[in-house]
CSV table of C-alpha atoms in Angstrom, one decimal:
chain,number,residue,atom,x,y,z
A,24,MET,CA,11.2,8.9,1.1
A,25,LYS,CA,13.9,9.2,3.8
A,26,GLU,CA,15.1,12.4,2.3
A,27,LEU,CA,11.5,13.8,2.2
A,28,PHE,CA,11.2,13.3,6.0
A,29,SER,CA,14.7,14.4,6.8
A,30,LEU,CA,15.4,17.2,9.2
A,31,ALA,CA,17.0,19.2,6.4
A,32,ARG,CA,14.0,18.9,4.1
A,33,ARG,CA,11.7,20.0,7.0
A,34,ALA,CA,13.8,23.0,7.9
A,35,GLU,CA,14.2,24.0,4.2
A,36,THR,CA,10.5,23.7,3.6
A,37,TRP,CA,9.9,26.0,6.5
A,38,ARG,CA,12.2,28.5,4.8
A,39,LEU,CA,10.4,28.1,1.5
A,40,LEU,CA,7.1,28.9,3.3
A,41,TRP,CA,8.6,32.0,4.8
A,42,LEU,CA,9.9,33.0,1.4
A,43,TRP,CA,6.5,32.5,-0.3
A,44,LEU,CA,4.8,34.5,2.5
A,45,ALA,CA,7.2,37.4,2.1
A,46,GLU,CA,7.0,37.3,-1.7
A,47,ALA,CA,3.2,37.4,-1.6
A,48,GLN,CA,3.1,40.1,1.0
A,49,LYS,CA,5.5,42.2,-1.2
A,50,GLU,CA,3.3,41.6,-4.3
A,51,LEU,CA,0.4,42.9,-2.3
A,52,GLY,CA,2.1,46.1,-1.4
A,53,LEU,CA,3.8,45.5,1.9
A,54,PRO,CA,7.1,47.3,2.4
A,55,ILE,CA,9.5,44.4,1.9
A,56,SER,CA,12.7,45.2,0.0
A,57,HIS,CA,14.1,43.3,-3.1
A,58,GLU,CA,17.2,42.6,-1.1
A,59,ALA,CA,15.3,41.0,1.7
A,60,ILE,CA,13.5,38.7,-0.8
A,61,ASN,CA,16.9,37.9,-2.6
A,62,GLN,CA,18.5,37.0,0.7
A,63,LEU,CA,15.7,34.7,1.7
A,64,ARG,CA,15.7,33.0,-1.7
A,65,SER,CA,19.5,32.6,-1.6
A,66,ASN,CA,19.5,30.9,1.8
A,67,ILE,CA,16.9,28.2,1.5
A,68,THR,CA,19.4,25.4,1.7
A,69,MET,CA,20.3,24.6,5.3
A,70,THR,CA,24.0,24.7,6.2
A,71,LEU,CA,25.7,23.0,9.1
A,72,HIS,CA,26.1,26.5,10.6
A,73,ASP,CA,22.4,27.1,10.2
A,74,PHE,CA,21.6,24.0,12.1
A,75,GLU,CA,24.0,24.9,14.9
A,76,VAL,CA,22.5,28.3,15.2
A,77,ALA,CA,19.0,26.9,15.4
A,78,GLU,CA,20.0,24.3,17.9
A,79,ALA,CA,21.6,26.8,20.2
A,80,GLU,CA,18.6,29.1,20.0
A,81,GLU,CA,16.1,26.3,20.7
A,82,LYS,CA,18.0,25.4,23.9
A,83,ILE,CA,17.3,29.0,25.1
A,84,ARG,CA,13.8,29.5,23.7
A,85,ARG,CA,12.4,26.0,23.8
A,86,HIS,CA,10.6,26.8,20.7
A,87,ASP,CA,11.7,25.2,17.4
A,88,VAL,CA,9.9,27.5,15.0
A,89,MET,CA,11.3,30.7,16.6
A,90,ALA,CA,14.7,29.1,16.7
A,91,HIS,CA,14.6,28.7,13.0
A,92,VAL,CA,13.2,32.2,12.5
A,93,HIS,CA,16.3,33.4,14.3
A,94,ALA,CA,18.6,31.2,12.2
A,95,PHE,CA,17.0,32.3,9.0
A,96,GLY,CA,17.2,35.9,10.0
A,97,GLU,CA,20.9,35.6,10.7
A,98,ALA,CA,21.4,34.1,7.3
A,99,ALA,CA,19.2,36.8,5.6
A,100,PRO,CA,19.7,39.9,7.8
A,101,GLU,CA,17.8,42.2,5.4
A,102,ALA,CA,14.7,40.1,5.9
A,103,ALA,CA,15.1,39.4,9.7
A,104,GLY,CA,12.4,41.8,10.6
A,105,ILE,CA,9.7,40.6,8.2
A,106,ILE,CA,10.2,36.8,8.5
A,107,HIS,CA,7.0,35.2,9.8
A,108,TRP,CA,5.1,38.5,9.5
A,109,GLY,CA,1.5,37.9,10.7
A,110,ALA,CA,2.0,34.1,10.9
A,111,THR,CA,1.7,31.5,13.7
A,112,SER,CA,4.0,28.5,14.1
A,113,CYS,CA,1.5,26.3,12.4
A,114,TYR,CA,1.8,28.4,9.2
A,115,VAL,CA,5.1,26.6,8.7
A,116,THR,CA,4.7,23.3,10.6
A,117,ASP,CA,1.2,22.4,9.3
A,118,ASN,CA,1.6,23.7,5.8
A,119,ALA,CA,4.9,21.8,5.6
A,120,ASP,CA,3.3,18.6,6.8
A,121,LEU,CA,0.6,18.9,4.1
A,122,ILE,CA,3.4,19.3,1.5
A,123,PHE,CA,5.1,16.2,2.9
A,124,LEU,CA,1.8,14.2,2.8
A,125,ARG,CA,1.3,15.2,-0.8
A,126,ASP,CA,4.8,14.5,-1.9
A,127,ALA,CA,5.0,11.2,0.0
A,128,LEU,CA,1.8,10.0,-1.7
A,129,ASP,CA,3.3,11.1,-5.0
A,130,ILE,CA,6.2,8.8,-4.3
A,131,LEU,CA,4.1,5.8,-3.3
A,132,LEU,CA,1.5,5.9,-6.1
A,133,PRO,CA,3.7,5.1,-9.0
A,134,LYS,CA,5.5,2.3,-7.0
A,135,LEU,CA,2.1,0.7,-6.3
A,136,ALA,CA,1.2,1.0,-10.0
A,137,VAL,CA,4.4,-0.9,-10.9
A,138,VAL,CA,3.5,-3.7,-8.4
A,139,ILE,CA,0.0,-4.0,-9.9
A,140,GLN,CA,1.4,-4.2,-13.4
A,141,LYS,CA,3.9,-6.9,-12.4
A,142,LEU,CA,1.2,-9.0,-10.7
A,143,SER,CA,-1.0,-8.5,-13.7
A,144,ASP,CA,1.7,-9.9,-16.0
A,145,PHE,CA,2.1,-12.8,-13.6
A,146,ALA,CA,-1.6,-13.5,-13.6
A,147,ARG,CA,-1.8,-13.5,-17.4
A,148,ALA,CA,1.2,-15.9,-17.6
A,149,TYR,CA,-0.5,-18.4,-15.3
A,150,LYS,CA,-4.2,-17.8,-16.2
A,151,GLU,CA,-4.7,-21.4,-17.3
A,152,LEU,CA,-2.6,-23.3,-14.7
A,153,PRO,CA,-5.1,-25.1,-12.5
A,154,CYS,CA,-4.3,-25.3,-8.8
A,155,LEU,CA,-6.2,-26.3,-5.7
A,156,GLY,CA,-8.5,-23.7,-4.2
A,157,TYR,CA,-8.8,-23.5,-0.5
A,158,THR,CA,-11.8,-22.5,1.7
A,159,HIS,CA,-11.7,-22.9,5.5
A,160,GLY,CA,-8.0,-24.0,5.0
A,161,GLN,CA,-9.2,-27.1,3.2
A,162,PRO,CA,-8.9,-28.1,-0.4
A,163,ALA,CA,-11.8,-26.7,-2.4
A,164,GLN,CA,-12.9,-26.3,-6.1
A,165,PRO,CA,-9.8,-25.6,-8.2
A,166,VAL,CA,-8.9,-22.1,-9.4
A,167,THR,CA,-5.8,-21.1,-11.4
A,168,VAL,CA,-2.6,-19.6,-10.3
A,169,GLY,CA,-3.3,-16.5,-12.3
A,170,LYS,CA,-6.9,-16.2,-11.0
A,171,ARG,CA,-5.5,-16.2,-7.4
A,172,ALA,CA,-3.0,-13.5,-8.3
A,173,CYS,CA,-6.0,-11.4,-9.5
A,174,LEU,CA,-7.5,-11.6,-6.0
A,175,TRP,CA,-4.3,-9.9,-4.7
A,176,ASN,CA,-4.3,-7.4,-7.5
A,177,GLN,CA,-8.0,-6.5,-7.0
A,178,ASP,CA,-7.2,-5.5,-3.4
A,179,LEU,CA,-4.1,-3.5,-4.5
A,180,LEU,CA,-6.3,-1.7,-7.0
A,181,MET,CA,-8.6,-0.7,-4.1
A,182,ASP,CA,-5.5,0.6,-2.3
A,183,LEU,CA,-4.5,2.6,-5.4
A,184,ARG,CA,-7.9,4.1,-5.5
A,185,ASN,CA,-7.8,4.9,-1.7
A,186,LEU,CA,-4.4,6.5,-1.9
A,187,GLU,CA,-5.4,8.5,-5.0
A,188,ARG,CA,-8.5,9.7,-3.3
A,189,ALA,CA,-6.5,10.7,-0.2
A,190,ARG,CA,-4.1,12.6,-2.4
A,191,ALA,CA,-6.9,14.4,-4.3
A,192,ASP,CA,-8.6,15.4,-1.1
A,193,LEU,CA,-5.5,17.2,0.3
A,194,ARG,CA,-5.7,21.0,0.5
A,195,PHE,CA,-3.4,23.6,1.9
A,196,ARG,CA,-3.9,25.1,5.3
A,197,GLY,CA,-2.8,28.4,3.9
A,198,VAL,CA,-2.5,31.7,5.7
A,199,LYS,CA,-5.0,31.6,8.6
A,200,GLY,CA,-3.4,33.1,11.7
A,201,THR,CA,-3.4,31.8,15.3
A,202,THR,CA,-6.9,30.4,15.5
A,203,GLY,CA,-7.9,30.3,11.9
A,204,THR,CA,-9.7,33.7,11.7
A,205,GLN,CA,-6.9,35.5,9.8
A,206,ALA,CA,-7.1,38.3,12.4
A,207,SER,CA,-3.4,39.0,12.4
A,208,PHE,CA,-3.3,39.3,8.6
A,209,LEU,CA,-6.3,41.6,8.6
A,210,HIS,CA,-4.3,43.8,11.0
A,211,VAL,CA,-1.2,43.6,8.7
A,212,PHE,CA,-3.4,44.7,5.7
A,213,LYS,CA,-5.3,47.4,7.6
A,214,GLY,CA,-8.6,45.5,7.5
A,215,ASP,CA,-8.5,44.8,3.8
A,216,TYR,CA,-10.1,41.3,3.6
A,217,ALA,CA,-9.7,41.1,-0.2
A,218,LYS,CA,-6.0,41.4,0.2
A,219,VAL,CA,-5.9,38.8,3.0
A,220,GLU,CA,-7.9,36.4,0.7
A,221,GLU,CA,-5.5,37.1,-2.2
A,222,LEU,CA,-2.5,36.5,0.1
A,223,ASP,CA,-4.0,33.1,1.0
A,224,GLU,CA,-4.5,32.3,-2.7
A,225,LEU,CA,-1.0,33.4,-3.7
A,226,VAL,CA,0.8,31.4,-1.0
A,227,THR,CA,-1.4,28.3,-1.8
A,228,LYS,CA,-0.4,28.5,-5.5
A,229,LYS,CA,3.3,29.0,-4.7
A,230,ALA,CA,3.1,25.8,-2.6
A,231,GLY,CA,1.7,23.9,-5.5
A,232,PHE,CA,-1.8,23.4,-4.2
A,233,ASP,CA,-5.0,24.1,-6.1
A,234,SER,CA,-6.9,25.2,-3.1
A,235,ALA,CA,-6.7,25.8,0.6
A,236,PHE,CA,-9.2,25.0,3.4
A,237,VAL,CA,-11.6,27.9,4.0
A,238,ILE,CA,-12.1,26.7,7.6
A,239,SER,CA,-9.2,25.8,9.9
A,240,SER,CA,-8.3,26.2,13.5
A,241,GLN,CA,-4.7,26.9,14.5
A,242,THR,CA,-3.9,23.6,12.7
A,243,TYR,CA,-5.4,21.8,9.7
A,244,SER,CA,-7.9,19.3,11.0
A,245,ARG,CA,-6.1,16.2,12.3
A,246,LYS,CA,-8.8,14.2,10.5
A,247,ILE,CA,-6.7,14.6,7.4
A,248,ASP,CA,-4.0,12.5,9.1
A,249,VAL,CA,-6.7,10.0,9.9
A,250,ASP,CA,-7.9,9.7,6.3
A,251,VAL,CA,-4.4,9.4,4.9
A,252,GLY,CA,-3.4,7.0,7.6
A,253,GLN,CA,-6.5,4.8,7.0
A,254,ALA,CA,-5.7,4.5,3.3
A,255,LEU,CA,-2.1,3.5,4.3
A,256,ALA,CA,-3.4,1.1,6.9
A,257,SER,CA,-5.7,-0.6,4.4
A,258,PHE,CA,-2.6,-1.0,2.1
A,259,GLY,CA,-0.8,-2.5,5.0
A,260,ALA,CA,-3.5,-5.1,5.6
A,261,THR,CA,-3.4,-6.0,1.9
A,262,CYS,CA,0.4,-6.6,2.2
A,263,GLU,CA,-0.1,-8.9,5.1
A,264,ARG,CA,-2.8,-10.8,3.3
A,265,ILE,CA,-0.6,-11.3,0.2
A,266,GLY,CA,2.4,-12.2,2.2
A,267,GLY,CA,0.4,-14.7,4.2
A,268,ASP,CA,-0.8,-16.4,1.0
A,269,ILE,CA,2.7,-16.6,-0.5
A,270,ARG,CA,3.9,-18.1,2.8
A,271,HIS,CA,1.2,-20.8,2.7
A,272,LEU,CA,1.9,-21.6,-0.9
A,273,ALA,CA,5.7,-21.8,-0.2
A,274,MET,CA,4.8,-24.2,2.6
A,275,PHE,CA,3.0,-26.3,0.0
A,276,LYS,CA,6.0,-25.9,-2.3
A,277,GLU,CA,3.7,-24.6,-5.0
A,278,ILE,CA,5.1,-21.0,-5.3
A,279,GLU,CA,8.2,-19.3,-3.8
A,280,GLU,CA,9.4,-15.8,-3.5
A,281,PRO,CA,12.8,-15.0,-5.1
A,282,PHE,CA,15.7,-16.9,-3.5
A,283,GLU,CA,19.2,-16.0,-4.4
A,284,LYS,CA,21.9,-18.6,-5.2
A,285,ASP,CA,23.9,-18.0,-2.1
A,286,GLN,CA,21.0,-17.0,0.2
A,287,ILE,CA,20.9,-18.8,3.5
A,288,GLY,CA,17.5,-19.8,4.9
A,289,SER,CA,18.6,-21.0,8.3
A,290,SER,CA,21.8,-20.9,10.3
A,291,ALA,CA,21.2,-24.5,11.5
A,292,MET,CA,19.0,-26.2,8.8
A,293,ALA,CA,21.0,-25.6,5.6
A,294,TYR,CA,18.3,-27.0,3.4
A,295,LYS,CA,15.7,-24.4,4.3
A,296,ARG,CA,14.3,-21.8,1.9
A,297,ASN,CA,12.5,-19.5,4.3
A,298,PRO,CA,10.1,-16.9,2.8
A,299,MET,CA,11.8,-14.0,4.6
A,300,ARG,CA,10.6,-11.4,2.2
A,301,SER,CA,6.9,-12.4,2.6
A,302,GLU,CA,7.4,-12.7,6.4
A,303,ARG,CA,8.9,-9.2,6.5
A,304,THR,CA,6.0,-8.0,4.4
A,305,CYS,CA,3.5,-9.4,6.9
A,306,SER,CA,5.4,-7.9,9.8
A,307,LEU,CA,5.6,-4.4,8.3
A,308,GLY,CA,2.1,-4.6,7.0
A,309,ARG,CA,0.9,-5.2,10.5
A,310,GLN,CA,3.0,-2.3,11.7
A,311,LEU,CA,1.4,0.0,9.2
A,312,CYS,CA,-2.1,-1.1,10.2
A,313,ASN,CA,-1.4,-0.2,13.8
A,314,LEU,CA,0.4,3.1,13.3
A,315,THR,CA,-2.7,4.9,12.2
A,316,ARG,CA,-4.3,4.3,15.6
A,317,ASN,CA,-2.1,7.2,16.7
A,318,ASN,CA,-3.8,9.5,14.2
A,319,VAL,CA,-7.3,8.4,15.3
A,320,ASP,CA,-6.5,9.0,19.0
A,321,THR,CA,-4.8,12.3,18.3
A,322,PHE,CA,-7.7,13.7,16.2
A,323,ALA,CA,-10.2,12.6,18.9
A,324,ALA,CA,-8.1,14.2,21.7
A,325,GLN,CA,-7.8,17.7,20.2
A,326,TRP,CA,-9.3,20.5,22.3
A,327,LEU,CA,-11.3,23.4,20.7
A,328,GLU,CA,-8.9,25.4,18.4
A,329,ARG,CA,-5.8,23.3,19.2
A,330,SER,CA,-3.8,21.5,21.9
A,331,LEU,CA,-0.2,20.7,21.6
A,332,ASP,CA,-0.4,17.1,22.6
A,333,ASP,CA,-0.6,16.3,18.9
A,334,SER,CA,2.9,17.5,18.1
A,335,ALA,CA,5.3,14.9,19.4
A,336,VAL,CA,3.3,11.9,18.3
A,337,ARG,CA,2.7,13.2,14.8
A,338,ARG,CA,6.4,14.0,14.3
A,339,SER,CA,7.2,10.3,14.7
A,340,THR,CA,4.0,8.7,13.3
A,341,LEU,CA,3.7,10.5,10.0
A,342,PRO,CA,7.2,9.8,8.8
A,343,GLU,CA,7.1,6.2,10.1
A,344,MET,CA,3.8,5.5,8.3
A,345,PHE,CA,5.3,6.6,4.9
A,346,LEU,CA,8.7,5.0,5.5
A,347,THR,CA,6.9,1.7,6.3
A,348,ALA,CA,4.7,2.0,3.3
A,349,ASP,CA,7.7,2.7,1.1
A,350,ALA,CA,9.5,-0.4,2.5
A,351,LEU,CA,6.4,-2.5,1.7
A,352,MET,CA,6.4,-1.1,-1.9
A,353,ILE,CA,10.0,-2.2,-2.3
A,354,LEU,CA,9.3,-5.6,-0.9
A,355,LEU,CA,6.3,-6.2,-3.1
A,356,ASP,CA,8.1,-5.0,-6.1
A,357,ASN,CA,11.0,-7.4,-5.4
A,358,ILE,CA,8.7,-10.4,-4.7
A,359,CYS,CA,6.5,-9.8,-7.7
A,360,SER,CA,9.6,-9.5,-10.0
A,361,GLY,CA,10.7,-13.0,-9.3
A,362,LEU,CA,7.8,-15.3,-8.1
A,363,VAL,CA,8.7,-18.9,-8.9
A,364,VAL,CA,5.9,-21.4,-9.8
A,365,TYR,CA,6.3,-25.1,-9.5
A,366,PRO,CA,3.7,-26.7,-11.9
A,367,ALA,CA,4.8,-30.3,-11.2
A,368,VAL,CA,4.1,-29.8,-7.5
A,369,ILE,CA,0.9,-28.1,-8.2
A,370,LYS,CA,-0.2,-30.9,-10.5
A,371,ARG,CA,0.7,-33.6,-7.9
A,372,ARG,CA,-1.2,-31.8,-5.2
A,373,MET,CA,-4.2,-31.5,-7.5
A,374,ASN,CA,-4.1,-35.2,-8.3
A,375,GLU,CA,-4.1,-36.0,-4.6
A,376,GLU,CA,-7.4,-34.2,-4.1
A,377,LEU,CA,-9.0,-34.3,-7.6
A,378,PRO,CA,-10.6,-37.8,-7.3
A,379,PHE,CA,-12.8,-36.5,-4.5
A,380,MET,CA,-13.7,-33.4,-6.4
A,381,ALA,CA,-14.6,-35.4,-9.5
A,382,THR,CA,-17.2,-37.5,-7.7
A,383,GLU,CA,-20.0,-35.3,-8.8
A,384,ASN,CA,-18.8,-35.6,-12.3
A,385,PHE,CA,-18.8,-39.4,-12.0
A,386,ILE,CA,-22.4,-39.3,-10.7
A,387,MET,CA,-23.6,-37.0,-13.5
A,388,ALA,CA,-21.9,-39.1,-16.1
A,389,MET,CA,-23.7,-42.2,-14.8
A,390,VAL,CA,-27.1,-40.3,-14.9
A,391,ASP,CA,-26.3,-39.4,-18.5
A,392,LYS,CA,-25.9,-43.1,-19.2
A,393,GLY,CA,-29.4,-43.8,-17.8
A,394,TYR,CA,-28.5,-44.9,-14.3
A,395,SER,CA,-30.0,-43.9,-11.0
A,396,ARG,CA,-28.5,-40.8,-9.5
A,397,GLN,CA,-29.2,-42.0,-6.0
A,398,LYS,CA,-27.6,-45.4,-6.6
A,399,ALA,CA,-24.5,-43.7,-8.2
A,400,HIS,CA,-24.3,-41.3,-5.2
A,401,GLU,CA,-24.4,-44.1,-2.6
A,402,ARG,CA,-21.8,-46.2,-4.5
A,403,ILE,CA,-19.4,-43.3,-4.8
A,404,ARG,CA,-20.0,-42.4,-1.2
A,405,VAL,CA,-18.9,-45.8,0.0
A,406,LEU,CA,-15.8,-45.9,-2.3
A,407,SER,CA,-14.8,-42.3,-1.2
A,408,HIS,CA,-14.9,-43.3,2.5
A,409,GLU,CA,-12.8,-46.4,1.8
A,410,ALA,CA,-10.2,-44.2,-0.1
A,411,ALA,CA,-10.2,-41.6,2.7
A,412,ASP,CA,-9.6,-44.3,5.2
A,413,GLN,CA,-6.5,-45.4,3.2
A,414,VAL,CA,-5.2,-41.8,3.2
A,415,LYS,CA,-5.9,-40.9,6.8
A,416,ASN,CA,-5.4,-44.1,8.7
A,417,HIS,CA,-2.8,-45.8,6.6
A,418,GLY,CA,-0.9,-43.0,5.0
A,419,LYS,CA,-1.4,-44.3,1.5
A,420,ASP,CA,-2.2,-42.4,-1.7
A,421,ASN,CA,-5.7,-41.5,-2.7
A,422,ASP,CA,-6.9,-44.6,-4.7
A,423,LEU,CA,-10.4,-43.6,-5.3
A,424,VAL,CA,-10.0,-43.6,-9.1
A,425,HIS,CA,-8.5,-47.1,-8.9
A,426,ARG,CA,-11.5,-48.3,-6.8
A,427,VAL,CA,-13.9,-46.7,-9.4
A,428,GLU,CA,-12.1,-48.5,-12.2
A,429,LYS,CA,-12.4,-51.8,-10.4
A,430,ASP,CA,-16.1,-51.5,-9.5
A,431,PRO,CA,-18.4,-53.1,-12.1
A,432,PHE,CA,-21.1,-50.5,-11.3
A,433,PHE,CA,-19.0,-47.7,-13.0
A,434,GLU,CA,-18.1,-49.7,-16.1
A,435,PRO,CA,-20.3,-47.6,-18.3
A,436,ILE,CA,-18.2,-44.5,-17.7
A,437,LEU,CA,-14.7,-46.0,-17.6
A,438,ASP,CA,-13.8,-44.6,-21.0
A,439,ASP,CA,-14.9,-41.1,-19.8
A,440,LEU,CA,-12.7,-41.0,-16.7
A,441,PRO,CA,-9.7,-39.1,-18.3
A,442,ARG,CA,-12.1,-36.4,-19.4
A,443,LEU,CA,-14.0,-36.3,-16.1
A,444,LEU,CA,-10.6,-36.0,-14.2
A,445,ASP,CA,-9.2,-33.3,-16.5
A,446,PRO,CA,-8.2,-30.4,-14.1
A,447,THR,CA,-9.0,-27.8,-16.7
A,448,THR,CA,-12.7,-28.8,-16.6
A,449,PHE,CA,-12.9,-27.7,-12.9
A,450,ILE,CA,-11.7,-24.1,-13.1
A,451,GLY,CA,-14.9,-22.6,-14.5
A,452,ALA,CA,-14.3,-19.2,-16.2
A,453,ALA,CA,-11.1,-18.5,-14.4
A,454,ARG,CA,-9.1,-17.9,-17.6
A,455,HIS,CA,-11.7,-15.6,-19.0
A,456,GLN,CA,-12.0,-13.6,-15.8
A,457,VAL,CA,-8.2,-13.1,-15.8
A,458,GLU,CA,-8.3,-11.9,-19.3
A,459,LYS,CA,-11.2,-9.5,-18.7
A,460,PHE,CA,-9.6,-8.1,-15.5
A,461,THR,CA,-6.0,-7.7,-16.9
A,462,GLY,CA,-6.6,-7.3,-20.6
A,463,ARG,CA,-7.3,-4.4,-22.9
A,464,GLY,CA,-9.9,-2.1,-21.5
A,465,GLY,CA,-10.0,-4.0,-18.2
A,466,GLU,CA,-9.8,-2.7,-14.7
A,467,VAL,CA,-6.0,-2.9,-14.4
A,468,GLU,CA,-5.3,-1.1,-17.7
A,469,LEU,CA,-7.8,1.7,-16.9
A,470,ALA,CA,-6.4,2.2,-13.4
A,471,LEU,CA,-2.8,2.3,-14.6
A,472,GLN,CA,-3.2,4.6,-17.6
A,473,LYS,CA,-1.7,7.7,-15.8
A,474,TYR,CA,1.4,5.7,-14.6
A,475,GLN,CA,2.6,4.2,-17.9
A,476,THR,CA,5.7,6.4,-18.1
A,477,GLN,CA,6.8,5.3,-14.6
A,478,ILE,CA,6.0,1.7,-15.3
A,479,ALA,CA,7.9,1.6,-18.6
A,480,SER,CA,11.1,3.1,-17.0
A,481,HIS,CA,11.0,1.1,-13.8
A,482,LYS,CA,13.7,-1.4,-12.8
A,483,ALA,CA,13.1,-4.2,-10.3
A,484,ALA,CA,13.6,-3.2,-6.7
A,485,GLN,CA,16.7,-4.7,-5.0
A,486,LEU,CA,16.9,-5.8,-1.3
A,487,HIS,CA,20.1,-5.2,0.5
A,488,VAL,CA,19.2,-6.9,3.8
């Protein structure tokens, strides 16, 4: 991703665009020599000298595109007079940006597919392990570790769909001239609109796009940046959501992100195992959410056919969006490759809350034995409050089950208590939901079909800081 948004790749993509334009113009009969085309083709790669020439020229002209036209013309003197023929600056700047958006999404999508597959494997491995559910930050009806991971994966599948849709919606700006009317190219081709249309189509195909926008101004619509940015922002929100859940679970000591043997959690508190990967994920996810605001404001601020206040902010925002998203892909890959689950802690925490959750089971069991539902409800209410008092005011363990066992009223169901307290009876259809979601023909498998080659060849991402 860093190479894609490097200065060298930018300049070389501009040179490719000038080559494609010249090739198409020659194919349509304009007087451009073979030698001119060969020199352009032989000088696509930027040298240090090319950069020095462009830098010196830009200091004089204060125009980056014309500085690079000059540098390219010096490297390919036979083509110097036909480089940029009929074009405007946005022919190279905007078409290059669309190429970068396309290629950046192509980098991100397989990485996201890998993360989804790893989370799917994790969910299947723990589809039957009961754990406390939480609503309002308070213990609620149990779920399973695998079912919770499917919540994360469902959001990531939405992100995959959003990014695929943004990728599919991309079109080339093409050859449109200064205000999008193609007037300069009509002049070049002596009013032959059919050749202008063919020129647009030829350059679009050379750039690897299926189609170009019919309508544009001097630029492609900045709403494209908004749409792509919103898909990335939505992914950033998912990352912060997942990272936050893992941080909470690490706080409970139920699940931890990978932690190396010699990793240090705190410079002062040597025992600490800080979830720094998840914290970084939350931080960068928040950053990615906020970056796209620049795209929204820039689109809204455009005047008529174009205003240049879009240029500087886009040159920093677009690369930063994708570099941040790429960093998040690396983090999620690394985390999902080594999530650690502590079943004993999960069981202990379940046992602390399970007696309260089982009270309805106790009541229904008494009703099954022929006893009054209201009397059973009142008796369990009193015992529950007594047990809660021991927990909250005296710091003792939850002894509700012990109180039930000692109360003569509940003697008819004492033999049933182990069954009524079995955690697996509280998780509903969680296991089946995980299997349906992640199994053969499920949503995960269908979404990842096109990425199987990349998934099969992938190795876990490594963090170096």
